[in-house]
Short mmCIF file of C-alpha atoms and ligand atoms in Angstrom, two decimals:
data_model
loop_
_atom_site.label_atom_id
_atom_site.label_comp_id
_atom_site.label_asym_id
_atom_site.label_seq_id
_atom_site.Cartn_x
_atom_site.Cartn_y
_atom_site.Cartn_z
CA MET A 1 -10.36 10.02 20.43
CA ARG A 2 -12.44 9.29 17.42
CA VAL A 3 -14.17 5.86 17.44
CA VAL A 4 -14.50 4.08 14.00
CA SER A 5 -16.84 1.43 13.68
CA LEU A 6 -15.98 -1.38 11.29
CA GLY A 7 -19.52 -1.42 10.19
CA MET A 8 -19.26 2.10 9.00
CA LEU A 9 -16.02 1.47 7.27
CA PHE A 10 -17.49 -1.54 5.48
CA ALA A 11 -20.64 0.30 4.27
CA SER A 12 -18.60 3.19 2.78
CA ALA A 13 -16.20 0.66 1.14
CA VAL A 14 -19.20 -1.32 -0.43
CA ALA A 15 -20.50 2.09 -1.59
CA LEU A 16 -17.03 2.66 -3.24
CA THR A 17 -16.85 -0.66 -5.06
CA SER A 18 -20.31 -1.16 -6.14
CA PHE A 19 -19.93 2.04 -8.43
CA ALA A 20 -16.53 1.20 -9.38
CA GLN A 21 -17.48 1.10 -13.10
CA ALA A 22 -18.39 4.79 -12.94
CA ALA A 23 -14.79 5.68 -12.10
CA ASP A 24 -13.48 8.77 -14.10
CA ASN A 25 -9.83 8.39 -15.16
CA ALA A 26 -9.48 11.90 -16.23
CA ALA A 27 -10.83 13.31 -13.17
CA GLY A 28 -8.75 11.05 -11.15
CA LYS A 29 -5.67 12.39 -13.21
CA ALA A 30 -6.80 16.08 -12.36
CA LYS A 31 -7.17 15.29 -8.72
CA ALA A 32 -3.73 13.51 -8.58
CA GLU A 33 -1.94 16.75 -9.13
CA ILE A 34 -1.98 17.26 -5.36
CA CYS A 35 -0.49 13.90 -4.88
CA ALA A 36 2.65 14.19 -7.29
CA GLY A 37 4.57 16.40 -4.85
CA CYS A 38 5.04 13.50 -2.55
CA HIS A 39 4.25 10.33 -4.58
CA GLY A 40 6.00 11.50 -7.63
CA ASP A 41 5.29 12.16 -11.23
CA ASN A 42 3.25 9.31 -12.66
CA GLY A 43 3.06 7.81 -9.29
CA ILE A 44 6.67 6.69 -9.00
CA SER A 45 7.99 7.99 -5.57
CA GLN A 46 11.47 9.60 -5.26
CA THR A 47 10.98 10.14 -1.69
CA GLU A 48 12.03 8.20 1.39
CA ASN A 49 9.19 6.42 3.21
CA ILE A 50 6.51 7.52 0.62
CA PRO A 51 5.18 4.48 -1.40
CA SER A 52 4.93 4.46 -5.15
CA LEU A 53 1.28 4.23 -6.56
CA ALA A 54 1.71 3.61 -10.19
CA GLY A 55 0.09 0.27 -11.06
CA GLN A 56 -0.97 -0.45 -7.40
CA LEU A 57 -4.22 -2.17 -7.15
CA ASP A 58 -7.39 -0.05 -7.52
CA GLN A 59 -9.25 -1.66 -4.65
CA PHE A 60 -6.30 -1.50 -2.24
CA ILE A 61 -5.81 2.38 -2.94
CA GLN A 62 -9.45 2.96 -2.32
CA TRP A 63 -9.37 1.01 0.97
CA GLN A 64 -6.29 2.71 2.25
CA LEU A 65 -7.76 6.23 1.48
CA VAL A 66 -10.99 5.18 3.27
CA PHE A 67 -8.84 3.93 6.25
CA PHE A 68 -6.77 7.27 6.42
CA ARG A 69 -10.15 9.18 6.18
CA ALA A 70 -11.72 7.26 8.97
CA GLY A 71 -8.58 7.42 11.10
CA ALA A 72 -8.11 3.72 11.11
CA ARG A 73 -4.72 4.17 9.33
CA LYS A 74 -2.70 7.24 10.82
CA ASN A 75 -0.17 9.36 8.96
CA GLU A 76 0.51 13.04 9.48
CA GLN A 77 1.12 13.78 5.88
CA MET A 78 -1.81 11.94 4.44
CA GLN A 79 -4.39 13.13 6.98
CA PRO A 80 -4.81 16.69 5.58
CA ILE A 81 -4.98 15.21 2.07
CA VAL A 82 -7.78 12.72 2.65
CA GLU A 83 -9.93 15.32 4.40
CA GLN A 84 -10.27 17.06 0.99
CA LEU A 85 -11.39 13.75 -0.82
CA ASN A 86 -15.01 12.73 -1.38
CA ASN A 87 -15.99 9.09 -2.39
CA ASP A 88 -15.96 10.04 -6.10
CA ASP A 89 -12.48 11.46 -5.76
CA ILE A 90 -11.45 8.16 -4.04
CA ARG A 91 -12.82 6.09 -6.79
CA ASN A 92 -11.28 8.19 -9.62
CA LEU A 93 -7.91 8.28 -7.99
CA GLY A 94 -7.98 4.50 -7.48
CA ALA A 95 -8.70 3.94 -11.20
CA TYR A 96 -6.27 6.48 -12.33
CA PHE A 97 -3.33 5.25 -10.36
CA ALA A 98 -4.13 1.62 -11.17
CA SER A 99 -4.01 2.33 -14.77
CA LEU A 100 -0.44 3.70 -14.77
CA PRO A 101 2.55 1.32 -15.75
CA PRO A 102 3.57 -0.24 -12.46
CA PHE A 103 6.67 0.73 -10.38
CA LYS A 104 9.67 -1.57 -10.92
CA GLY A 105 12.74 -2.41 -8.91
CA GLY A 106 16.23 -1.17 -9.92
CA LYS A 107 19.50 -3.21 -10.28
CA ASP A 108 20.13 -5.61 -7.47
CA ASP A 109 23.13 -4.69 -5.52
CA ASN A 110 22.94 -7.50 -3.01
CA PRO A 111 21.76 -10.72 -4.66
CA ASP A 112 22.66 -12.76 -1.60
CA LEU A 113 20.31 -10.74 0.61
CA SER A 114 17.56 -11.34 -2.21
CA GLU A 115 18.12 -15.02 -2.02
CA LYS A 116 17.53 -15.07 1.79
CA GLY A 117 14.37 -12.76 1.15
CA LYS A 118 13.09 -15.20 -1.42
CA GLN A 119 13.49 -18.20 0.90
CA ALA A 120 11.63 -16.23 3.61
CA ALA A 121 8.84 -15.15 1.18
CA ALA A 122 8.50 -18.92 0.25
CA GLY A 123 8.59 -20.24 3.85
CA ARG A 124 5.99 -17.45 4.87
CA ARG A 125 3.85 -18.11 1.92
CA CYS A 126 3.72 -14.48 0.97
CA ALA A 127 2.60 -15.31 -2.57
CA SER A 128 -0.54 -17.31 -1.32
CA CYS A 129 -2.12 -13.72 -0.77
CA HIS A 130 0.07 -11.29 -2.86
CA GLY A 131 -0.18 -13.56 -5.90
CA ASP A 132 2.40 -14.90 -8.23
CA GLY A 133 4.85 -12.27 -9.06
CA PHE A 134 3.62 -10.31 -5.85
CA ALA A 135 1.52 -8.17 -8.31
CA GLY A 136 -1.34 -8.12 -5.67
CA THR A 137 -4.92 -8.83 -6.15
CA LYS A 138 -8.05 -6.80 -5.13
CA ALA A 139 -7.48 -5.22 -1.60
CA VAL A 140 -4.04 -7.06 -1.22
CA ALA A 141 -1.33 -4.62 -2.34
CA ARG A 142 1.10 -4.94 -5.15
CA ILE A 143 4.46 -5.38 -3.39
CA ALA A 144 6.91 -6.25 -6.32
CA GLY A 145 9.16 -3.20 -6.98
CA GLN A 146 8.00 -1.05 -4.13
CA ARG A 147 10.49 1.28 -2.48
CA GLU A 148 12.63 -0.90 -0.25
CA GLU A 149 12.79 1.34 2.88
CA TYR A 150 8.95 1.87 2.63
CA LEU A 151 8.51 -2.00 2.61
CA VAL A 152 10.65 -2.17 5.81
CA LYS A 153 8.46 0.50 7.43
CA ALA A 154 5.23 -1.16 6.38
CA LEU A 155 6.30 -4.53 7.84
CA HIS A 156 7.45 -2.92 11.07
CA ASP A 157 4.18 -0.93 11.25
CA TYR A 158 2.18 -4.15 10.98
CA LYS A 159 4.34 -5.90 13.45
CA SER A 160 4.26 -3.21 16.13
CA GLY A 161 0.49 -2.78 15.69
CA GLN A 162 0.79 0.78 14.43
CA ARG A 163 -1.01 -0.40 11.40
CA SER A 164 -3.68 -3.07 11.36
CA GLY A 165 -4.96 -3.11 7.76
CA GLY A 166 -7.95 -4.71 6.11
CA ALA A 167 -8.93 -8.42 5.38
CA GLN A 168 -9.35 -9.15 9.12
CA ALA A 169 -5.86 -7.61 9.89
CA ALA A 170 -4.18 -10.58 7.98
CA MET A 171 -0.95 -8.67 7.73
CA ALA A 172 -0.77 -8.17 11.56
CA ASP A 173 -0.73 -11.79 11.96
CA VAL A 174 1.69 -12.29 9.11
CA ALA A 175 4.29 -9.74 10.29
CA TYR A 176 4.14 -10.35 14.07
CA PRO A 177 6.60 -13.39 14.04
CA LEU A 178 9.01 -11.91 11.45
CA SER A 179 12.64 -11.12 12.78
CA ASP A 180 14.30 -7.89 11.76
CA GLU A 181 16.72 -9.88 9.62
CA GLU A 182 13.74 -11.42 7.74
CA ILE A 183 12.10 -8.15 7.23
CA THR A 184 15.37 -6.64 5.88
CA ALA A 185 15.68 -9.50 3.46
CA LEU A 186 12.17 -9.70 2.40
CA ALA A 187 12.14 -5.90 1.64
CA HIS A 188 15.36 -6.09 -0.26
CA TYR A 189 14.09 -9.17 -2.31
CA LEU A 190 10.55 -7.64 -3.17
CA ALA A 191 11.95 -4.11 -3.89
CA HIS A 192 14.29 -5.66 -6.63
CA LEU A 193 11.61 -7.66 -8.54
C1 HEC B 1 2.57 15.50 2.01
C2 HEC B 1 2.94 14.30 1.30
C3 HEC B 1 1.88 13.46 0.71
C4 HEC B 1 0.74 13.86 -0.30
C5 HEC B 1 0.64 15.24 -0.74
C6 HEC B 1 0.06 12.79 -0.54
N1 HEC B 1 0.58 11.62 0.14
FE1 HEC B 1 -0.17 9.60 0.05
N2 HEC B 1 1.20 9.14 1.47
C7 HEC B 1 2.21 10.01 1.99
C8 HEC B 1 3.04 9.19 2.92
C9 HEC B 1 4.10 9.55 3.81
C10 HEC B 1 2.39 7.84 3.00
C11 HEC B 1 2.92 6.65 3.75
C12 HEC B 1 2.10 6.56 4.99
C13 HEC B 1 2.51 5.44 5.93
O1 HEC B 1 3.74 5.19 6.09
O2 HEC B 1 1.72 4.73 6.44
C14 HEC B 1 1.29 7.87 1.95
C15 HEC B 1 0.68 6.72 1.68
C16 HEC B 1 -0.38 6.70 0.82
C17 HEC B 1 -1.27 5.55 0.35
C18 HEC B 1 -1.02 4.19 0.90
C19 HEC B 1 -0.19 3.33 -0.16
C20 HEC B 1 0.31 2.06 0.33
O3 HEC B 1 1.15 1.53 -0.39
O4 HEC B 1 0.22 1.65 1.50
C21 HEC B 1 -2.02 5.87 -0.67
C22 HEC B 1 -3.10 5.06 -1.40
C23 HEC B 1 -2.00 7.33 -0.76
N3 HEC B 1 -0.86 7.86 -0.06
C24 HEC B 1 -2.69 8.14 -1.81
C25 HEC B 1 -2.41 9.48 -2.01
C26 HEC B 1 -3.19 10.18 -2.98
C27 HEC B 1 -4.13 9.67 -3.75
C28 HEC B 1 -2.76 11.50 -2.86
C29 HEC B 1 -3.36 12.77 -3.46
C30 HEC B 1 -4.78 13.01 -3.43
C31 HEC B 1 -1.76 11.50 -1.74
N4 HEC B 1 -1.55 10.35 -1.30
C32 HEC B 1 -0.99 12.67 -1.38
C33 HEC B 1 2.35 11.31 1.66
C34 HEC B 1 1.58 11.88 1.02
C1 HEC B 2 -3.17 -14.06 4.52
C2 HEC B 2 -3.03 -13.18 3.40
C3 HEC B 2 -1.50 -12.45 3.39
C4 HEC B 2 -0.31 -13.00 3.46
C5 HEC B 2 -0.01 -14.48 3.70
C6 HEC B 2 0.58 -11.89 3.31
N1 HEC B 2 -0.14 -10.69 3.04
FE1 HEC B 2 0.94 -8.84 2.89
N2 HEC B 2 -1.01 -7.98 2.95
C7 HEC B 2 -2.22 -8.64 2.81
C8 HEC B 2 -3.35 -7.77 2.80
C9 HEC B 2 -4.87 -8.11 2.94
C10 HEC B 2 -2.63 -6.44 2.77
C11 HEC B 2 -3.39 -5.02 2.81
C12 HEC B 2 -3.44 -4.79 4.26
C13 HEC B 2 -3.87 -3.33 4.55
O1 HEC B 2 -5.06 -2.97 4.23
O2 HEC B 2 -3.05 -2.51 5.09
C14 HEC B 2 -1.28 -6.65 2.69
C15 HEC B 2 -0.29 -5.60 2.66
C16 HEC B 2 1.08 -5.84 2.70
C17 HEC B 2 2.11 -4.80 2.63
C18 HEC B 2 1.69 -3.30 2.70
C19 HEC B 2 1.90 -2.75 1.26
C20 HEC B 2 1.71 -1.29 1.15
O3 HEC B 2 2.01 -0.81 0.03
O4 HEC B 2 1.42 -0.56 2.10
C21 HEC B 2 3.36 -5.43 2.61
C22 HEC B 2 4.75 -4.68 2.73
C23 HEC B 2 3.01 -6.81 2.70
N3 HEC B 2 1.60 -7.17 2.76
C24 HEC B 2 4.13 -7.77 2.58
C25 HEC B 2 3.94 -9.11 2.91
C26 HEC B 2 4.85 -10.01 3.13
C27 HEC B 2 6.44 -9.91 2.98
C28 HEC B 2 4.39 -11.33 3.42
C29 HEC B 2 4.96 -12.57 3.61
C30 HEC B 2 5.89 -12.64 4.94
C31 HEC B 2 2.97 -11.03 3.31
N4 HEC B 2 2.74 -9.76 3.02
C32 HEC B 2 2.07 -12.15 3.37
C33 HEC B 2 -2.36 -10.00 2.87
C34 HEC B 2 -1.45 -11.04 3.10
#
């Protein structure tokens, strides 16, 4: 098994962000052609369990690509992709996807479930990190309008420890006490914002 030192991760992420102004949107767009088959045209996913990337936070995207590349976040489909990416690609892809108009939820077919999710989000103080409107900030993901079944999967992955994430694994602590009912309601509410 490959051992990933957090120090190494941090060093590479600092290198990524300190040159953020040098990101090249056009190069990111060209590189993003290999992403469209899964993440959709213009970063709007049409595929189950694959997140939309349009309007996602630049820093969040860069961190996740670094996590996948280092093996700290594991996914069979993303693994062969990140092996082809250097630090410039990661910067450019982050800037490109962040510049696209963000994904938005469709018509809400279950407002009662959304109301439960809204209450759970308030009780668990999700907006204290994800921001008003859940639009995200820096390395904290945009979650408003994300695909519903992907939100369910992500919360289960944190809860089970399959995914630990950045920011001192903040999400693992948040997700651990969530019940399945809460996760279902939270995902439905957030997906329809
Ligand atoms: C073969 C399909 C496939 C391709 C091609 C692909 N991805 Fe992914 N990607 C996935 C899947 C599946 C996930 C969800 C992984 C999980 O559930 O943890 C994902 C997750 C991600 C995430 C994490 C997003 C989040 O909200 O947590 C980022 C960032 C990402 N991909 C970027 C890219 C970029 C950039 C490219 C092109 C260079 C790309 N992907 C190409 C399948 C793919
Ligand atoms: C203490 C700060 C904090 C709180 C509170 C918080 N989050 Fe997060 N959240 C984060 C961070 C940081 C990330 C990025 C983690 C990573 O790198 O995987 C994240 C990521 C996520 C993701 C993954 C998004 C993606 O595209 O992969 C989901 C879903 C999520 N949070 C939902 C929630 C919900 C629902 C709540 C309330 C129950 C919540 N969060 C509360 C900090 C927080």
